[in-house]
Amino acid sequence: MGKVAWGFTCSIDGFIAGPGHDMSWLSASEPHAEGTTQAMASKVGVIIAGREGYDAAKSQADERDEMTSEAYGGAWSGTEFILTHRPEELADDPSVIALNCSVTEAIARAQELAGDRDVQIISADIARQALEHDLIDELQVYVAPVFLGDGVRIFDVPGGRRVDWELVEIDEANRRSFGRTYRPKR
């Protein structure tokens, strides 16, 4: 079975999206070394995303560039789950599977479908919920050299518990983007 990974690129000041889930700031990121995006995408069988990010991507489709209009800049193919309390509203989108269930059920279904490939969480809120149940196996972090000042925080849990991470790997090919992989200390 593959890993459950939470992966993102963030701003230096800790945001994974700007106000309104704006992703235009990603153009400030250092370009990845040749083959990096494809290698990351090839490991992922299922992506789990949230409804707010899905809605923002749809509404911003005309404004997004090649890298932000599709997962992994179009290098990925697989199944995308969208967790939502209103799955019937996404019934006409054959590119996603809309689920109204707990994060534990969504991850279990995603792992079954992904087989030996990874499940990638791309939502801060869903990742927070998965962490509450100790379901994250790996954290994949890249940093863009930009301050956003506002937007969607990586991790915002007032009164939440501390989560310690241990470094597993440094992406030597992408050192300027501070590519790091961690696993939770358990």
Coordinates of N, CA and C in Angstrom, one line a residue:
M1 N 0.9 -1.2 0.0 CA 0.0 0.0 0.0 C 0.9 1.2 0.0
G2 N 0.5 2.2 -0.8 CA 1.2 3.5 -0.8 C 1.0 4.3 0.4
K3 N 1.7 5.4 0.5 CA 1.6 6.4 1.6 C 0.4 7.3 1.5
V4 N 0.0 7.9 2.6 CA -0.9 9.0 2.6 C 0.0 10.2 2.8
A5 N 0.1 11.1 1.8 CA 1.0 12.2 1.8 C 0.2 13.5 1.8
W6 N 0.7 14.5 2.5 CA 0.2 15.9 2.4 C 1.3 16.7 1.7
G7 N 1.0 17.2 0.5 CA 2.0 17.9 -0.2 C 1.5 19.3 -0.6
F8 N 2.5 20.2 -0.6 CA 2.1 21.6 -0.9 C 3.3 22.4 -1.2
T9 N 3.1 23.5 -1.9 CA 4.0 24.6 -2.0 C 3.4 25.7 -1.2
C10 N 4.2 26.4 -0.4 CA 3.7 27.5 0.5 C 4.5 28.7 0.3
S11 N 4.0 29.8 0.7 CA 4.8 31.1 0.8 C 5.7 31.0 2.0
I12 N 6.6 31.9 2.0 CA 7.5 32.0 3.2 C 6.8 32.3 4.5
D13 N 5.7 33.0 4.3 CA 4.9 33.4 5.5 C 3.8 32.4 5.8
G14 N 3.8 31.2 5.2 CA 2.9 30.1 5.7 C 1.6 30.0 5.0
F15 N 1.4 30.4 3.8 CA 0.1 30.3 3.1 C 0.2 29.3 2.0
I16 N -0.8 28.5 1.7 CA -0.8 27.6 0.6 C -1.7 28.1 -0.6
A17 N -2.4 29.2 -0.3 CA -3.2 29.9 -1.3 C -3.4 31.3 -0.8
G18 N -3.6 32.2 -1.8 CA -3.8 33.6 -1.4 C -5.3 33.8 -1.1
P19 N -5.7 35.0 -0.9 CA -7.2 35.3 -0.6 C -8.0 34.7 -1.8
G20 N -9.1 34.1 -1.4 CA -10.0 33.5 -2.4 C -9.4 32.3 -3.2
H21 N -8.5 31.7 -2.5 CA -7.7 30.5 -3.1 C -6.9 30.9 -4.3
D22 N -6.5 32.2 -4.4 CA -5.7 32.6 -5.5 C -4.4 31.8 -5.6
M23 N -4.0 31.4 -6.8 CA -2.8 30.6 -6.9 C -1.8 31.3 -7.8
S24 N -2.1 32.5 -8.2 CA -1.2 33.2 -9.2 C 0.2 33.5 -8.6
W25 N 0.4 33.5 -7.3 CA 1.6 33.7 -6.7 C 2.6 32.6 -6.9
L26 N 2.1 31.4 -7.3 CA 3.0 30.3 -7.6 C 4.1 30.6 -8.7
S27 N 3.8 31.6 -9.5 CA 4.7 32.0 -10.5 C 6.0 32.5 -9.9
A28 N 6.0 32.9 -8.6 CA 7.2 33.3 -7.9 C 8.1 32.1 -7.5
S29 N 7.5 30.9 -7.6 CA 8.3 29.7 -7.2 C 9.5 29.5 -8.1
E30 N 10.5 28.9 -7.6 CA 11.7 28.5 -8.4 C 11.2 27.4 -9.3
P31 N 11.6 27.4 -10.5 CA 11.2 26.2 -11.4 C 11.8 25.0 -10.8
H32 N 11.0 23.9 -10.9 CA 11.5 22.6 -10.4 C 12.6 22.1 -11.4
A33 N 13.5 21.3 -10.9 CA 14.5 20.7 -11.8 C 13.8 19.7 -12.8
E34 N 14.4 19.6 -13.9 CA 13.8 18.7 -15.0 C 13.3 17.3 -14.4
G35 N 12.1 17.0 -14.6 CA 11.6 15.7 -14.2 C 11.0 15.6 -12.8
T36 N 11.2 16.6 -12.0 CA 10.7 16.6 -10.6 C 9.2 16.4 -10.6
T37 N 8.5 17.3 -11.3 CA 7.0 17.2 -11.2 C 6.5 15.9 -11.7
Q38 N 7.0 15.4 -12.8 CA 6.6 14.1 -13.4 C 6.9 13.0 -12.4
A39 N 8.0 13.0 -11.7 CA 8.4 12.0 -10.8 C 7.4 12.0 -9.6
M40 N 7.1 13.2 -9.1 CA 6.2 13.3 -8.0 C 4.8 12.8 -8.4
A41 N 4.3 13.2 -9.6 CA 3.0 12.8 -10.0 C 2.9 11.3 -10.3
S42 N 3.9 10.7 -10.7 CA 3.8 9.3 -11.0 C 3.6 8.4 -9.8
K43 N 3.9 8.9 -8.6 CA 3.7 8.1 -7.4 C 2.3 8.2 -6.9
V44 N 1.5 9.2 -7.4 CA 0.2 9.4 -6.8 C -1.0 8.8 -7.6
G45 N -1.8 8.0 -6.9 CA -2.9 7.3 -7.5 C -4.2 8.0 -7.3
V46 N -4.4 8.6 -6.1 CA -5.6 9.4 -5.8 C -5.2 10.7 -5.1
I47 N -5.9 11.7 -5.5 CA -5.8 13.0 -4.8 C -7.1 13.3 -4.1
I48 N -6.9 13.8 -2.8 CA -8.1 14.2 -2.1 C -8.0 15.7 -1.9
A49 N -9.1 16.4 -2.4 CA -9.1 17.8 -2.3 C -10.4 18.2 -1.6
G50 N -10.5 19.5 -1.3 CA -11.7 20.0 -0.6 C -12.6 20.8 -1.6
R51 N -13.8 21.1 -1.2 CA -14.7 21.7 -2.0 C -14.4 23.2 -2.3
E52 N -13.8 23.9 -1.3 CA -13.5 25.3 -1.5 C -12.4 25.4 -2.6
G53 N -11.4 24.6 -2.5 CA -10.3 24.6 -3.5 C -10.9 24.2 -4.9
Y54 N -11.7 23.3 -5.0 CA -12.4 22.8 -6.2 C -13.1 24.0 -6.8
D55 N -14.0 24.6 -6.0 CA -14.8 25.7 -6.5 C -13.9 26.9 -7.0
A56 N -12.9 27.2 -6.3 CA -12.0 28.3 -6.7 C -11.3 27.9 -8.0
A57 N -10.8 26.7 -8.2 CA -10.2 26.3 -9.4 C -11.1 26.4 -10.6
K58 N -12.3 26.0 -10.4 CA -13.3 26.2 -11.5 C -13.6 27.6 -11.8
S59 N -13.8 28.5 -10.8 CA -14.1 29.9 -11.0 C -12.9 30.6 -11.6
Q60 N -11.7 30.2 -11.3 CA -10.5 30.9 -11.8 C -9.9 30.2 -13.0
A61 N -10.6 29.3 -13.6 CA -10.0 28.5 -14.7 C -9.4 29.4 -15.8
D62 N -10.0 30.5 -16.2 CA -9.5 31.3 -17.2 C -8.3 32.1 -16.8
E63 N -8.1 32.3 -15.5 CA -7.0 33.1 -15.0 C -5.7 32.2 -14.6
R64 N -5.9 30.9 -14.4 CA -4.8 30.1 -14.0 C -3.9 29.7 -15.2
D65 N -2.6 29.5 -14.8 CA -1.7 29.2 -15.8 C -1.5 27.7 -15.9
E66 N -0.6 27.2 -16.8 CA -0.5 25.8 -17.0 C -0.2 25.0 -15.8
M67 N 0.6 25.6 -14.9 CA 1.0 24.8 -13.7 C -0.1 24.7 -12.6
T68 N -1.0 25.7 -12.6 CA -2.0 25.7 -11.5 C -3.4 25.4 -12.0
S69 N -3.6 25.1 -13.3 CA -4.9 24.8 -13.8 C -5.2 23.3 -13.6
E70 N -4.2 22.5 -13.5 CA -4.4 21.0 -13.3 C -3.4 20.5 -12.3
A71 N -3.7 19.4 -11.7 CA -2.8 18.8 -10.7 C -1.5 18.5 -11.3
Y72 N -0.4 18.9 -10.6 CA 0.9 18.6 -11.1 C 1.1 19.2 -12.5
G73 N 0.5 20.3 -12.8 CA 0.7 21.0 -14.1 C 0.3 20.1 -15.2
G74 N -0.7 19.2 -15.0 CA -1.1 18.3 -16.1 C -0.3 17.0 -16.2
A75 N 0.7 16.8 -15.3 CA 1.6 15.6 -15.4 C 0.9 14.4 -14.7
W76 N -0.1 14.6 -14.0 CA -0.7 13.6 -13.2 C -2.0 13.0 -13.9
S77 N -2.2 11.7 -13.7 CA -3.5 11.2 -14.1 C -3.9 10.2 -13.0
G78 N -5.1 10.2 -12.6 CA -5.6 9.3 -11.6 C -7.0 9.7 -11.2
T79 N -7.4 9.4 -10.0 CA -8.7 9.7 -9.5 C -8.6 10.8 -8.5
E80 N -9.5 11.8 -8.6 CA -9.6 12.9 -7.6 C -10.9 12.8 -6.8
F81 N -10.8 12.7 -5.5 CA -11.9 12.8 -4.6 C -12.1 14.3 -4.2
I82 N -13.3 14.7 -4.2 CA -13.6 16.1 -3.6 C -14.5 15.8 -2.4
L83 N -14.1 16.2 -1.2 CA -14.9 16.0 -0.1 C -15.8 17.2 0.0
T84 N -17.1 16.9 0.1 CA -18.1 18.0 0.1 C -19.4 17.5 0.8
H85 N -20.1 18.4 1.4 CA -21.4 18.0 2.0 C -22.5 18.1 1.0
R86 N -22.2 18.5 -0.2 CA -23.2 18.6 -1.3 C -22.7 17.9 -2.6
P87 N -22.4 16.6 -2.5 CA -21.9 15.8 -3.7 C -22.7 15.9 -4.9
E88 N -24.0 16.0 -4.7 CA -24.9 16.0 -5.9 C -24.7 17.2 -6.8
E89 N -24.1 18.3 -6.2 CA -23.8 19.5 -7.1 C -22.6 19.3 -8.0
L90 N -21.8 18.2 -7.8 CA -20.7 17.9 -8.7 C -21.0 16.7 -9.6
A91 N -22.2 16.2 -9.6 CA -22.5 15.0 -10.3 C -22.2 15.1 -11.8
D92 N -22.3 16.4 -12.4 CA -22.0 16.5 -13.8 C -20.5 16.7 -14.2
D93 N -19.6 16.6 -13.2 CA -18.2 16.7 -13.5 C -17.6 15.3 -13.4
P94 N -17.3 14.7 -14.6 CA -16.8 13.3 -14.6 C -15.3 13.2 -14.2
S95 N -14.7 14.4 -14.0 CA -13.3 14.4 -13.7 C -13.0 14.2 -12.2
V96 N -14.1 14.2 -11.4 CA -13.9 14.0 -9.9 C -15.0 13.0 -9.4
I97 N -14.7 12.5 -8.2 CA -15.6 11.7 -7.5 C -15.9 12.5 -6.2
A98 N -17.2 13.0 -6.1 CA -17.6 13.8 -4.9 C -18.0 12.9 -3.8
L99 N -17.5 13.1 -2.6 CA -17.8 12.2 -1.5 C -18.3 13.1 -0.3
N100 N -19.3 12.6 0.4 CA -19.8 13.2 1.6 C -19.6 12.1 2.7
C101 N -18.4 12.1 3.3 CA -18.1 11.1 4.3 C -17.0 11.7 5.2
S102 N -16.6 10.9 6.2 CA -15.5 11.4 7.1 C -14.2 11.3 6.3
V103 N -13.2 12.0 6.9 CA -11.9 11.9 6.3 C -11.3 10.5 6.4
T104 N -11.6 9.8 7.5 CA -11.1 8.4 7.6 C -11.7 7.5 6.6
E105 N -12.9 7.7 6.3 CA -13.5 6.9 5.2 C -13.0 7.2 3.8
A106 N -12.8 8.5 3.6 CA -12.3 9.0 2.3 C -10.9 8.4 2.1
I107 N -10.1 8.5 3.1 CA -8.7 8.0 3.0 C -8.7 6.5 2.8
A108 N -9.5 5.7 3.5 CA -9.6 4.3 3.3 C -10.0 3.9 1.9
R109 N -11.0 4.6 1.4 CA -11.5 4.4 0.0 C -10.4 4.8 -1.0
A110 N -9.7 5.9 -0.8 CA -8.6 6.3 -1.6 C -7.4 5.3 -1.6
Q111 N -7.1 4.8 -0.5 CA -6.0 3.8 -0.4 C -6.4 2.5 -1.2
E112 N -7.6 2.1 -1.0 CA -8.0 0.9 -1.7 C -7.9 1.1 -3.2
L113 N -8.3 2.3 -3.7 CA -8.3 2.6 -5.1 C -6.8 2.8 -5.6
A114 N -6.0 3.4 -4.8 CA -4.6 3.7 -5.2 C -3.7 2.5 -5.2
G115 N -4.0 1.5 -4.5 CA -3.2 0.3 -4.4 C -1.8 0.6 -3.9
D116 N -0.8 0.4 -4.7 CA 0.6 0.6 -4.3 C 1.0 2.1 -4.5
R117 N 0.2 2.9 -5.1 CA 0.5 4.3 -5.3 C 0.0 5.1 -4.1
D118 N 0.5 6.3 -4.0 CA 0.2 7.2 -2.9 C -1.2 7.9 -3.0
V119 N -1.7 8.2 -1.8 CA -2.8 9.1 -1.7 C -2.3 10.5 -1.4
Q120 N -2.6 11.5 -2.2 CA -2.1 12.9 -1.9 C -3.2 13.8 -1.5
I121 N -3.0 14.4 -0.3 CA -4.0 15.4 0.2 C -3.5 16.7 -0.2
I122 N -4.4 17.5 -0.8 CA -4.0 18.9 -1.3 C -4.9 20.0 -0.6
S123 N -5.4 19.7 0.5 CA -6.3 20.6 1.2 C -5.8 20.7 2.6
A124 N -5.6 22.0 3.1 CA -5.2 22.2 4.4 C -6.2 21.7 5.5
D125 N -7.5 21.9 5.2 CA -8.5 21.5 6.2 C -8.6 20.0 6.2
I126 N -8.5 19.3 5.1 CA -8.6 17.8 5.1 C -7.3 17.3 5.7
A127 N -6.2 17.9 5.4 CA -5.0 17.4 6.1 C -5.0 17.5 7.6
R128 N -5.6 18.7 8.0 CA -5.7 18.9 9.5 C -6.6 17.8 10.1
Q129 N -7.7 17.4 9.4 CA -8.5 16.4 9.9 C -7.8 15.0 9.9
A130 N -7.0 14.8 8.9 CA -6.3 13.5 8.8 C -5.2 13.4 9.9
L131 N -4.6 14.6 10.2 CA -3.6 14.6 11.3 C -4.3 14.3 12.6
E132 N -5.5 14.8 12.8 CA -6.2 14.5 14.1 C -6.4 13.0 14.3
H133 N -6.4 12.2 13.2 CA -6.6 10.8 13.3 C -5.3 10.0 13.0
D134 N -4.1 10.8 13.0 CA -2.8 10.2 12.7 C -2.8 9.4 11.4
L135 N -3.4 9.9 10.3 CA -3.4 9.3 9.1 C -2.4 9.8 8.0
I136 N -1.6 10.8 8.4 CA -0.6 11.3 7.4 C 0.7 10.6 7.6
D137 N 1.2 10.0 6.6 CA 2.5 9.2 6.6 C 3.6 10.1 6.2
E138 N 3.4 11.2 5.4 CA 4.4 12.0 4.9 C 4.0 13.4 4.6
L139 N 4.9 14.3 4.8 CA 4.6 15.7 4.5 C 5.7 16.2 3.5
Q140 N 5.2 16.7 2.4 CA 6.1 17.1 1.3 C 5.9 18.6 1.1
V141 N 7.0 19.4 1.4 CA 7.0 20.8 1.4 C 7.9 21.5 0.4
Y142 N 7.4 22.4 -0.3 CA 8.2 23.3 -1.1 C 7.9 24.7 -0.7
V143 N 8.8 25.6 -0.8 CA 8.6 27.0 -0.4 C 8.9 28.0 -1.6
A144 N 7.9 28.9 -1.8 CA 8.1 29.9 -2.8 C 8.6 31.2 -2.2
P145 N 9.5 31.9 -2.8 CA 10.1 33.1 -2.2 C 9.2 34.3 -2.3
V146 N 8.1 34.2 -1.5 CA 7.1 35.3 -1.6 C 6.4 35.4 -0.2
F147 N 6.0 36.6 0.2 CA 5.1 36.7 1.3 C 3.8 37.1 0.8
L148 N 2.7 36.4 1.2 CA 1.4 36.6 0.7 C 0.6 37.6 1.7
G149 N 0.9 37.4 3.0 CA 0.2 38.3 3.9 C -1.2 37.9 4.3
D150 N -1.8 37.1 3.5 CA -3.2 36.7 3.7 C -3.5 35.5 2.8
G151 N -4.5 34.8 3.2 CA -5.0 33.6 2.4 C -5.3 32.4 3.2
V152 N -5.0 31.2 2.7 CA -5.2 30.0 3.3 C -4.0 29.5 4.0
R153 N -4.0 29.5 5.3 CA -2.8 29.0 6.1 C -2.5 27.6 5.9
I154 N -1.3 27.2 6.0 CA -0.9 25.8 5.9 C -1.6 25.0 7.0
F155 N -1.5 25.5 8.2 CA -2.0 24.8 9.4 C -2.5 25.8 10.4
D156 N -3.8 25.9 10.6 CA -4.4 26.9 11.5 C -5.4 26.2 12.4
V157 N -5.0 25.8 13.6 CA -5.8 25.1 14.5 C -5.7 25.7 15.9
P158 N -6.5 26.8 16.1 CA -6.5 27.4 17.5 C -6.8 26.4 18.5
G159 N -6.0 26.2 19.5 CA -6.2 25.2 20.5 C -5.9 23.8 20.1
G160 N -5.3 23.6 18.9 CA -4.9 22.3 18.4 C -3.7 21.7 19.1
R161 N -3.4 20.5 18.8 CA -2.3 19.8 19.4 C -1.0 20.0 18.6
R162 N 0.1 19.8 19.2 CA 1.4 19.9 18.6 C 1.7 18.7 17.8
V163 N 2.3 18.8 16.6 CA 2.7 17.7 15.8 C 4.1 17.9 15.4
D164 N 5.0 17.0 15.8 CA 6.4 17.0 15.5 C 6.7 16.2 14.3
W165 N 7.7 16.6 13.5 CA 8.0 16.0 12.2 C 9.5 15.7 12.2
E166 N 9.9 14.6 11.6 CA 11.3 14.3 11.4 C 11.6 14.3 9.9
L167 N 12.8 14.9 9.6 CA 13.2 15.0 8.2 C 13.6 13.7 7.7
V168 N 13.0 13.4 6.5 CA 13.3 12.1 5.8 C 14.2 12.3 4.6
E169 N 13.9 13.4 3.9 CA 14.7 13.7 2.7 C 14.8 15.1 2.3
I170 N 15.9 15.5 1.8 CA 16.0 16.9 1.2 C 16.1 16.7 -0.3
D171 N 15.3 17.4 -1.0 CA 15.2 17.4 -2.5 C 16.5 18.1 -3.0
E172 N 17.6 17.5 -3.2 CA 18.8 18.1 -3.6 C 18.7 18.8 -4.9
A173 N 17.8 18.3 -5.8 CA 17.7 18.9 -7.1 C 16.9 20.2 -7.1
N174 N 16.2 20.5 -6.0 CA 15.4 21.7 -5.8 C 15.7 22.4 -4.5
R175 N 16.9 22.6 -4.2 CA 17.3 23.2 -2.9 C 16.8 24.6 -2.8
R176 N 16.7 25.4 -3.8 CA 16.3 26.8 -3.7 C 14.8 26.8 -3.3
S177 N 14.1 25.8 -3.6 CA 12.6 25.7 -3.2 C 12.5 25.1 -1.9
F178 N 13.6 24.8 -1.2 CA 13.5 24.2 0.1 C 12.7 22.9 0.1
G179 N 12.9 22.1 -0.9 CA 12.1 20.8 -1.0 C 12.5 19.9 0.1
R180 N 11.5 19.6 1.0 CA 11.8 18.7 2.1 C 10.6 17.7 2.2
T181 N 11.0 16.5 2.7 CA 10.0 15.5 3.0 C 10.2 15.1 4.5
Y182 N 9.1 15.1 5.2 CA 9.1 14.7 6.6 C 8.1 13.6 6.9
R183 N 8.3 12.9 8.0 CA 7.3 12.0 8.5 C 7.0 12.4 9.9
P184 N 5.7 12.1 10.4 CA 5.4 12.5 11.8 C 6.2 11.6 12.8
K185 N 6.6 12.2 13.8 CA 7.2 11.5 14.9 C 6.1 10.9 15.7
R186 N 6.1 9.6 15.9 CA 4.9 9.0 16.6 C 5.5 8.2 17.8

